[in-house]
Every structure is written in C-alpha cells, then in structure tokens.
Amino acid sequence: MSTEKPGRTILASSISKTYVQEITGKVESLRNIRPDGPLLVGFLANNDPAAEMYASWTQKTCESMGFRYELRRIEDRDFLEEAIIDANQDDSVDGIMIYFPVFGNAQDQYLQQVVSREKDVEGLNHVYYQNMYHNIRYLDDQKQLKSILPCTPLAVVKILEYLKVYNNLLPEGNRLYGKKCVVVNRSEIVGRPLAALLANDGADVFSVDINNIQKFTRGQGLKFTKHHVEDLGAYSEELLKECCKDADVIITGVPGEKYKFPTDYIKEGAICINFSSEKNFDESVKSKASLYVPSTGKVTISMLLRNMLRLVENKQKLQNRSASTN
C-alpha cells in the first residue's frame, strides 16, 4: 500500500501560463495604438515587504508579456492622491494600481475611488463593485463594454475553472450550481467579493469572519438573479465544522502568521485554495484535499493584466462609437 499523501499541489505559476498566450496575443493586436505596449503605473507609499514583492512580480510579468510598467514611490503618503490624479489625466497611462495598505483605515477606501474608473485595473471602483454584487456583467445596454472584476477574487474563480470545479455543461452564470464552498475571510477587497462571485455563479457559499458566519446563495433552484445573504450566527468552531462537512471547496485568506485551517474539518477529496500571503494550511492538507493551491499571486497578476487590456478595449470601443455618431 502506498504511504504517499493522495492530494496534489497545483502551483499558481502553472495556472497562470494558460493565460500567457491570450494576453500576449492581445498586446500584439494593440501595437497600432500602443506600439511600446500598454503602460501600467503602480503606486507604492508604504514599506510593506509583501507589497515590494508584489511590485517586483508585477514588473517582471508585465515586461515578459509586452507591457510597460512604472513603479512610482511616494515618500510622503499625503501626496499620493495628487499623484494618482496626475496619472488619471495622463493619456499615456493605461492602468493604475495602488499597493495597499497606505493609511490602513477608511482613507484607503477613498483612495481606491480616486483612481479613474477607466484606468482601475484592480476593479475596485464603486461602479465595478456594484455591478459585481448585483451580477451585472456589462457597463452598457448594448453589452459591448465588459465590467471589471476585482483581480484576486477573479483569480480564485479562474483557478476553480482550471481545476474543473465549474461545470461547463451548465449555462454560463450557473456553472457552480450544486457546489458548496467555504471562504474564510470577509474582507471588502477579497473575501466578501469572492463569496458574492461564487454565489452569483450558483454555489452555496459559507462566508466565515471572526465575528460570524454568513451564507451567500441565489436561493433554492437559483431562483434569484443575484446572491442573497443569510446570517447563520456568531462564529464558533462547531458552526465552522458543520459548514465544512459537505464543502467541495475551502478557500482561506487569513493574514495572521499563526492561523492554520483545521485539517480534520476538510472533507475527503475537497479542493483547498489559499489566497493569503501567509500559509493558512499545513502540510497535512494533502492527506484530505484532492487538490491544493497554496497561493494565487501569479494568477492575480495575470487577471490584473487582462483587466487592463479590457480597459484599453473598452476605451477603443467608446472612441469608435463616438466617431461613428459624429
């Protein structure tokens, strides 16, 4: 009898490769309007080593796919807003991202909205968020301008598609029907949007926060067009264990260094994904999980670049629409 653990680790770098051809092909198709490649500007106004690493990854990935990348370091964070506004008004800049946290409070949410909607590669603008929560996939009535999704939640969706959790035999928008997912983290940047995206695609999602556990669902038989939220009660280990017993997918994003998801809560053969910069699962995860994705970073950067290309395409479509009416 084999003593090897049955689970298999799938690296984000392997998954991200599936998007390289698509992304580089689109960059080539834009050579007539962006001969040197689209320009992404990243703003760094903190000393967070994780942000420095993310910026380095972003630059390498951009340059390997034909994009230009410029990191703008802001020594005094009080001048960041002004720098963002300058980039908004610069026609040579196609995409803008900010490495958070900056102030670490509500002021960061304000800065997210300072970035022009037309250059928001991270999909954090309130219009994009509202569309996502209401399961609206386009910005216009003609359904030509696609809305932008926040890149880390989108990366997790793409990972689930890669792992064949999505059922392509079902209509688009319902392809997680019958799946149960647990998301341990309800941050406004990743956890809550991710739970909404998965529920909007048909899954029953248990959203776990330090205070309580909520259920995101489109109702029995997917009777609603967008997800509804039900409060299941205060957080407890017993309630978490109950939510996990039939879970097909467990996704974690707890930023604490000491946090480890209990391996004995994982259903045999479940899929486990961690989007935290910390390791939320220990090595025993592979004794229960069939597939384990320890990080999502490289897929997130691929989604960010896809978002930027979508913004460039949306801008071109609007310009063409305007030209045809004049």
CSV table of C-alpha atoms in Angstrom, one decimal:
chain,number,residue,atom,x,y,z
A,1,MET,CA,0.0,0.0,0.0
A,2,SER,CA,1.3,3.5,-0.9
A,3,THR,CA,2.1,5.8,2.0
A,4,GLU,CA,2.1,8.9,-0.2
A,5,LYS,CA,-0.5,11.5,0.6
A,6,PRO,CA,-3.3,11.4,-2.0
A,7,GLY,CA,-3.5,15.2,-2.6
A,8,ARG,CA,-1.8,17.0,-5.4
A,9,THR,CA,-0.3,20.6,-5.1
A,10,ILE,CA,-1.1,22.9,-8.1
A,11,LEU,CA,1.0,26.0,-8.3
A,12,ALA,CA,-0.3,29.4,-9.4
A,13,SER,CA,2.6,29.7,-11.8
A,14,SER,CA,1.4,26.6,-13.7
A,15,ILE,CA,-2.2,28.0,-13.9
A,16,SER,CA,-1.1,31.5,-15.0
A,17,LYS,CA,0.7,30.0,-18.0
A,18,THR,CA,-2.6,29.2,-19.5
A,19,TYR,CA,-3.3,32.9,-19.9
A,20,VAL,CA,0.1,34.0,-21.3
A,21,GLN,CA,-0.8,33.3,-25.0
A,22,GLU,CA,-4.1,35.1,-24.7
A,23,ILE,CA,-2.6,38.1,-23.0
A,24,THR,CA,0.5,38.4,-25.3
A,25,GLY,CA,-1.7,38.0,-28.4
A,26,LYS,CA,-3.9,40.9,-27.3
A,27,VAL,CA,-0.9,43.1,-26.6
A,28,GLU,CA,0.3,42.4,-30.1
A,29,SER,CA,-3.1,43.3,-31.6
A,30,LEU,CA,-2.8,46.7,-29.9
A,31,ARG,CA,0.5,47.6,-31.5
A,32,ASN,CA,-1.1,50.1,-33.8
A,33,ILE,CA,-2.3,52.2,-30.9
A,34,ARG,CA,0.3,51.2,-28.2
A,35,PRO,CA,3.5,50.5,-30.2
A,36,ASP,CA,5.5,50.1,-27.0
A,37,GLY,CA,2.8,48.2,-25.1
A,38,PRO,CA,0.2,49.5,-22.7
A,39,LEU,CA,1.5,51.3,-19.6
A,40,LEU,CA,0.7,50.2,-16.1
A,41,VAL,CA,1.6,52.5,-13.2
A,42,GLY,CA,1.9,51.2,-9.7
A,43,PHE,CA,1.9,53.5,-6.7
A,44,LEU,CA,3.9,52.4,-3.6
A,45,ALA,CA,3.5,54.5,-0.4
A,46,ASN,CA,4.4,52.0,2.3
A,47,ASN,CA,7.3,49.9,3.4
A,48,ASP,CA,5.5,46.6,3.3
A,49,PRO,CA,7.8,43.8,2.1
A,50,ALA,CA,4.8,41.9,0.7
A,51,ALA,CA,4.0,45.0,-1.4
A,52,GLU,CA,7.6,45.2,-2.6
A,53,MET,CA,7.5,41.6,-3.7
A,54,TYR,CA,4.2,42.0,-5.4
A,55,ALA,CA,5.5,45.1,-7.3
A,56,SER,CA,8.6,43.1,-8.4
A,57,TRP,CA,6.4,40.2,-9.6
A,58,THR,CA,4.2,42.7,-11.5
A,59,GLN,CA,7.1,44.4,-13.2
A,60,LYS,CA,8.6,41.0,-14.3
A,61,THR,CA,5.3,39.7,-15.5
A,62,CYS,CA,4.4,42.9,-17.4
A,63,GLU,CA,7.7,43.1,-19.2
A,64,SER,CA,7.7,39.4,-20.1
A,65,MET,CA,4.3,39.9,-21.8
A,66,GLY,CA,5.0,43.1,-23.7
A,67,PHE,CA,3.6,45.7,-21.3
A,68,ARG,CA,5.4,48.6,-19.8
A,69,TYR,CA,5.5,49.0,-16.0
A,70,GLU,CA,6.4,52.0,-13.9
A,71,LEU,CA,6.7,51.9,-10.1
A,72,ARG,CA,6.1,55.4,-8.6
A,73,ARG,CA,7.3,55.5,-5.0
A,74,ILE,CA,5.6,58.2,-2.9
A,75,GLU,CA,7.7,59.0,0.1
A,76,ASP,CA,5.1,61.2,1.8
A,77,ARG,CA,1.7,59.4,1.5
A,78,ASP,CA,-0.2,62.7,1.9
A,79,PHE,CA,0.9,63.4,-1.7
A,80,LEU,CA,-0.4,60.1,-3.1
A,81,GLU,CA,-3.8,61.4,-4.0
A,82,GLU,CA,-2.3,64.2,-6.1
A,83,ALA,CA,0.0,61.7,-7.9
A,84,ILE,CA,-3.0,59.5,-8.7
A,85,ILE,CA,-4.9,62.4,-10.2
A,86,ASP,CA,-1.9,63.3,-12.4
A,87,ALA,CA,-1.8,59.7,-13.7
A,88,ASN,CA,-5.6,59.8,-14.3
A,89,GLN,CA,-5.1,62.8,-16.6
A,90,ASP,CA,-2.1,61.4,-18.4
A,91,ASP,CA,-3.2,59.8,-21.7
A,92,SER,CA,-0.1,57.7,-21.9
A,93,VAL,CA,-1.1,55.8,-18.7
A,94,ASP,CA,-3.5,52.9,-19.4
A,95,GLY,CA,-3.8,51.3,-16.0
A,96,ILE,CA,-3.2,52.4,-12.3
A,97,MET,CA,-2.8,50.3,-9.2
A,98,ILE,CA,-2.0,51.1,-5.6
A,99,TYR,CA,-0.2,48.8,-3.2
A,100,PHE,CA,-2.3,48.8,0.0
A,101,PRO,CA,-2.3,49.4,2.9
A,102,VAL,CA,-1.4,53.1,2.7
A,103,PHE,CA,-3.1,54.6,5.7
A,104,GLY,CA,-4.6,51.3,6.9
A,105,ASN,CA,-8.0,52.9,7.5
A,106,ALA,CA,-11.1,54.3,5.7
A,107,GLN,CA,-8.8,56.7,3.8
A,108,ASP,CA,-7.6,53.7,1.8
A,109,GLN,CA,-11.1,53.1,0.6
A,110,TYR,CA,-11.3,56.8,-0.5
A,111,LEU,CA,-8.0,56.4,-2.5
A,112,GLN,CA,-9.5,53.4,-4.3
A,113,GLN,CA,-12.2,55.7,-5.7
A,114,VAL,CA,-9.7,58.4,-6.7
A,115,VAL,CA,-8.3,56.1,-9.4
A,116,SER,CA,-10.2,56.8,-12.6
A,117,ARG,CA,-12.7,54.1,-13.5
A,118,GLU,CA,-11.3,53.9,-17.0
A,119,LYS,CA,-7.8,53.1,-15.5
A,120,ASP,CA,-8.8,50.9,-12.5
A,121,VAL,CA,-7.1,47.6,-13.3
A,122,GLU,CA,-7.9,46.2,-9.8
A,123,GLY,CA,-11.6,46.6,-10.3
A,124,LEU,CA,-12.1,48.5,-7.0
A,125,ASN,CA,-14.2,51.3,-8.4
A,126,HIS,CA,-17.7,51.5,-6.8
A,127,VAL,CA,-19.4,51.1,-10.2
A,128,TYR,CA,-17.5,47.8,-10.8
A,129,TYR,CA,-18.3,46.7,-7.2
A,130,GLN,CA,-22.0,47.5,-7.6
A,131,ASN,CA,-22.1,45.6,-10.9
A,132,MET,CA,-20.4,42.6,-9.3
A,133,TYR,CA,-22.7,42.4,-6.3
A,134,HIS,CA,-25.7,42.8,-8.5
A,135,ASN,CA,-24.5,40.2,-11.0
A,136,ILE,CA,-24.3,42.8,-13.9
A,137,ARG,CA,-21.6,41.9,-16.3
A,138,TYR,CA,-21.6,44.9,-18.7
A,139,LEU,CA,-21.3,48.6,-18.4
A,140,ASP,CA,-23.6,49.5,-21.2
A,141,ASP,CA,-27.1,48.5,-22.5
A,142,GLN,CA,-25.5,47.2,-25.8
A,143,LYS,CA,-23.5,44.7,-23.8
A,144,GLN,CA,-20.2,45.6,-25.5
A,145,LEU,CA,-18.3,47.1,-22.6
A,146,LYS,CA,-17.4,44.4,-20.1
A,147,SER,CA,-17.4,45.4,-16.4
A,148,ILE,CA,-14.1,44.8,-14.5
A,149,LEU,CA,-13.9,42.3,-11.6
A,150,PRO,CA,-11.5,42.7,-8.6
A,151,CYS,CA,-8.4,40.8,-9.6
A,152,THR,CA,-7.8,38.5,-6.6
A,153,PRO,CA,-11.4,37.2,-6.4
A,154,LEU,CA,-11.3,36.8,-10.2
A,155,ALA,CA,-8.0,34.9,-9.9
A,156,VAL,CA,-9.7,32.4,-7.5
A,157,VAL,CA,-12.6,32.0,-10.0
A,158,LYS,CA,-10.2,31.3,-12.8
A,159,ILE,CA,-8.3,28.8,-10.6
A,160,LEU,CA,-11.6,27.0,-9.9
A,161,GLU,CA,-12.3,26.9,-13.7
A,162,TYR,CA,-8.8,25.5,-14.3
A,163,LEU,CA,-9.4,22.8,-11.7
A,164,LYS,CA,-12.7,21.9,-13.4
A,165,VAL,CA,-14.9,22.9,-10.4
A,166,TYR,CA,-17.0,24.9,-12.8
A,167,ASN,CA,-19.4,22.7,-14.9
A,168,ASN,CA,-19.2,23.8,-18.5
A,169,LEU,CA,-22.2,21.8,-19.4
A,170,LEU,CA,-24.4,24.2,-17.5
A,171,PRO,CA,-25.3,27.7,-18.8
A,172,GLU,CA,-22.8,30.5,-18.1
A,173,GLY,CA,-23.7,32.1,-14.7
A,174,ASN,CA,-25.0,28.8,-13.2
A,175,ARG,CA,-21.8,26.7,-13.5
A,176,LEU,CA,-21.3,26.3,-9.8
A,177,TYR,CA,-24.8,25.0,-9.2
A,178,GLY,CA,-24.8,22.3,-6.6
A,179,LYS,CA,-21.3,23.2,-5.2
A,180,LYS,CA,-20.7,24.1,-1.6
A,181,CYS,CA,-17.8,26.5,-0.8
A,182,VAL,CA,-16.4,27.9,2.4
A,183,VAL,CA,-14.5,31.2,2.3
A,184,VAL,CA,-12.5,32.0,5.4
A,185,ASN,CA,-12.1,35.8,5.2
A,186,ARG,CA,-14.7,38.5,4.6
A,187,SER,CA,-12.5,41.5,3.8
A,188,GLU,CA,-14.0,44.1,1.5
A,189,ILE,CA,-11.2,43.7,-1.0
A,190,VAL,CA,-11.2,39.9,-1.4
A,191,GLY,CA,-13.3,37.8,0.9
A,192,ARG,CA,-16.8,39.3,0.5
A,193,PRO,CA,-16.5,39.9,-3.3
A,194,LEU,CA,-15.3,36.3,-3.7
A,195,ALA,CA,-18.2,34.9,-1.8
A,196,ALA,CA,-20.6,37.1,-3.9
A,197,LEU,CA,-19.0,36.0,-7.2
A,198,LEU,CA,-19.2,32.3,-6.3
A,199,ALA,CA,-22.8,32.6,-5.2
A,200,ASN,CA,-23.7,34.6,-8.3
A,201,ASP,CA,-22.3,31.6,-10.3
A,202,GLY,CA,-24.7,29.2,-8.4
A,203,ALA,CA,-22.7,28.0,-5.4
A,204,ASP,CA,-23.8,27.9,-1.8
A,205,VAL,CA,-21.1,29.9,-0.1
A,206,PHE,CA,-20.4,30.0,3.7
A,207,SER,CA,-18.5,33.2,4.4
A,208,VAL,CA,-16.5,33.0,7.6
A,209,ASP,CA,-15.5,36.0,9.6
A,210,ILE,CA,-14.1,36.3,13.2
A,211,ASN,CA,-17.5,37.6,14.3
A,212,ASN,CA,-20.0,35.5,12.4
A,213,ILE,CA,-20.7,33.1,9.6
A,214,GLN,CA,-23.0,34.0,6.7
A,215,LYS,CA,-24.5,32.1,3.8
A,216,PHE,CA,-24.4,33.6,0.3
A,217,THR,CA,-26.8,31.9,-2.1
A,218,ARG,CA,-29.1,32.6,-5.1
A,219,GLY,CA,-31.8,30.5,-3.3
A,220,GLN,CA,-33.2,27.1,-3.9
A,221,GLY,CA,-33.2,26.3,-7.6
A,222,LEU,CA,-31.2,29.5,-8.3
A,223,LYS,CA,-34.5,31.5,-8.2
A,224,PHE,CA,-32.7,34.8,-7.7
A,225,THR,CA,-30.7,36.7,-10.3
A,226,LYS,CA,-28.1,37.8,-7.7
A,227,HIS,CA,-27.0,36.4,-4.4
A,228,HIS,CA,-28.8,36.9,-1.1
A,229,VAL,CA,-27.1,36.8,2.4
A,230,GLU,CA,-28.3,35.0,5.4
A,231,ASP,CA,-26.7,35.3,8.9
A,232,LEU,CA,-26.1,31.9,10.4
A,233,GLY,CA,-25.0,33.2,13.8
A,234,ALA,CA,-21.8,34.0,15.8
A,235,TYR,CA,-18.6,32.3,14.8
A,236,SER,CA,-17.8,29.1,16.6
A,237,GLU,CA,-15.6,26.1,15.8
A,238,GLU,CA,-18.8,23.9,15.9
A,239,LEU,CA,-20.6,26.0,13.3
A,240,LEU,CA,-17.5,26.2,11.1
A,241,LYS,CA,-17.1,22.4,11.2
A,242,GLU,CA,-20.7,21.9,10.3
A,243,CYS,CA,-20.4,24.2,7.3
A,244,CYS,CA,-17.2,22.4,6.1
A,245,LYS,CA,-18.5,18.8,6.4
A,246,ASP,CA,-20.0,18.8,2.8
A,247,ALA,CA,-17.9,21.6,1.4
A,248,ASP,CA,-16.4,20.9,-2.1
A,249,VAL,CA,-14.1,23.8,-1.9
A,250,ILE,CA,-12.4,25.6,1.1
A,251,ILE,CA,-10.7,28.9,0.4
A,252,THR,CA,-8.7,30.8,3.0
A,253,GLY,CA,-7.3,34.3,3.2
A,254,VAL,CA,-6.4,34.9,6.8
A,255,PRO,CA,-3.5,37.3,7.1
A,256,GLY,CA,-2.3,36.0,10.5
A,257,GLU,CA,1.0,34.2,10.6
A,258,LYS,CA,-0.2,31.7,13.3
A,259,TYR,CA,-3.5,30.8,11.7
A,260,LYS,CA,-3.9,27.3,10.3
A,261,PHE,CA,-7.2,25.9,9.0
A,262,PRO,CA,-8.1,22.6,10.8
A,263,THR,CA,-7.2,19.7,8.5
A,264,ASP,CA,-9.8,17.5,10.2
A,265,TYR,CA,-12.6,19.9,9.0
A,266,ILE,CA,-11.7,19.2,5.4
A,267,LYS,CA,-14.0,16.7,3.5
A,268,GLU,CA,-12.1,13.9,1.9
A,269,GLY,CA,-11.4,14.9,-1.7
A,270,ALA,CA,-12.2,18.6,-1.3
A,271,ILE,CA,-10.3,21.3,-3.1
A,272,CYS,CA,-8.3,23.8,-0.9
A,273,ILE,CA,-7.1,27.2,-2.1
A,274,ASN,CA,-5.1,29.8,0.0
A,275,PHE,CA,-5.0,33.5,-1.2
A,276,SER,CA,-3.3,34.8,1.9
A,277,SER,CA,0.4,35.8,1.8
A,278,GLU,CA,0.6,33.5,4.9
A,279,LYS,CA,0.3,29.7,4.8
A,280,ASN,CA,-3.2,29.0,6.1
A,281,PHE,CA,-2.9,25.2,5.6
A,282,ASP,CA,-0.1,23.0,7.0
A,283,GLU,CA,1.3,20.0,5.0
A,284,SER,CA,-1.4,17.7,6.3
A,285,VAL,CA,-3.9,19.4,4.0
A,286,LYS,CA,-2.8,16.9,1.2
A,287,SER,CA,-3.9,14.0,3.3
A,288,LYS,CA,-7.5,15.2,2.9
A,289,ALA,CA,-7.7,17.6,-0.1
A,290,SER,CA,-7.6,16.2,-3.6
A,291,LEU,CA,-6.1,19.4,-5.0
A,292,TYR,CA,-4.3,22.2,-3.1
A,293,VAL,CA,-3.3,25.6,-4.4
A,294,PRO,CA,-1.0,27.2,-1.8
A,295,SER,CA,-1.0,30.8,-3.3
A,296,THR,CA,-2.8,32.8,-6.0
A,297,GLY,CA,-0.3,35.6,-6.7
A,298,LYS,CA,0.8,34.9,-10.2
A,299,VAL,CA,-2.8,34.2,-11.4
A,300,THR,CA,-3.8,37.5,-9.7
A,301,ILE,CA,-1.2,39.4,-11.8
A,302,SER,CA,-2.5,37.7,-15.0
A,303,MET,CA,-6.0,38.8,-14.1
A,304,LEU,CA,-4.8,42.4,-13.5
A,305,LEU,CA,-3.2,42.5,-16.9
A,306,ARG,CA,-6.4,41.0,-18.5
A,307,ASN,CA,-8.3,43.8,-16.8
A,308,MET,CA,-6.0,46.4,-18.2
A,309,LEU,CA,-6.4,45.0,-21.7
A,310,ARG,CA,-10.2,45.1,-21.2
A,311,LEU,CA,-10.0,48.8,-20.1
A,312,VAL,CA,-8.0,49.6,-23.3
A,313,GLU,CA,-10.5,47.7,-25.4
A,314,ASN,CA,-13.5,49.5,-23.7
A,315,LYS,CA,-11.8,52.9,-24.4
A,316,GLN,CA,-11.3,52.0,-28.1
A,317,LYS,CA,-14.9,50.9,-28.4
A,318,LEU,CA,-16.2,54.1,-26.9
A,319,GLN,CA,-13.9,56.2,-29.2
A,320,ASN,CA,-15.2,54.2,-32.2
A,321,ARG,CA,-18.8,54.6,-31.1
A,322,SER,CA,-18.2,58.4,-30.7
A,323,ALA,CA,-16.5,58.6,-34.1
A,324,SER,CA,-19.4,56.8,-35.8
A,325,THR,CA,-22.0,59.2,-34.4
A,326,ASN,CA,-20.1,62.4,-35.4
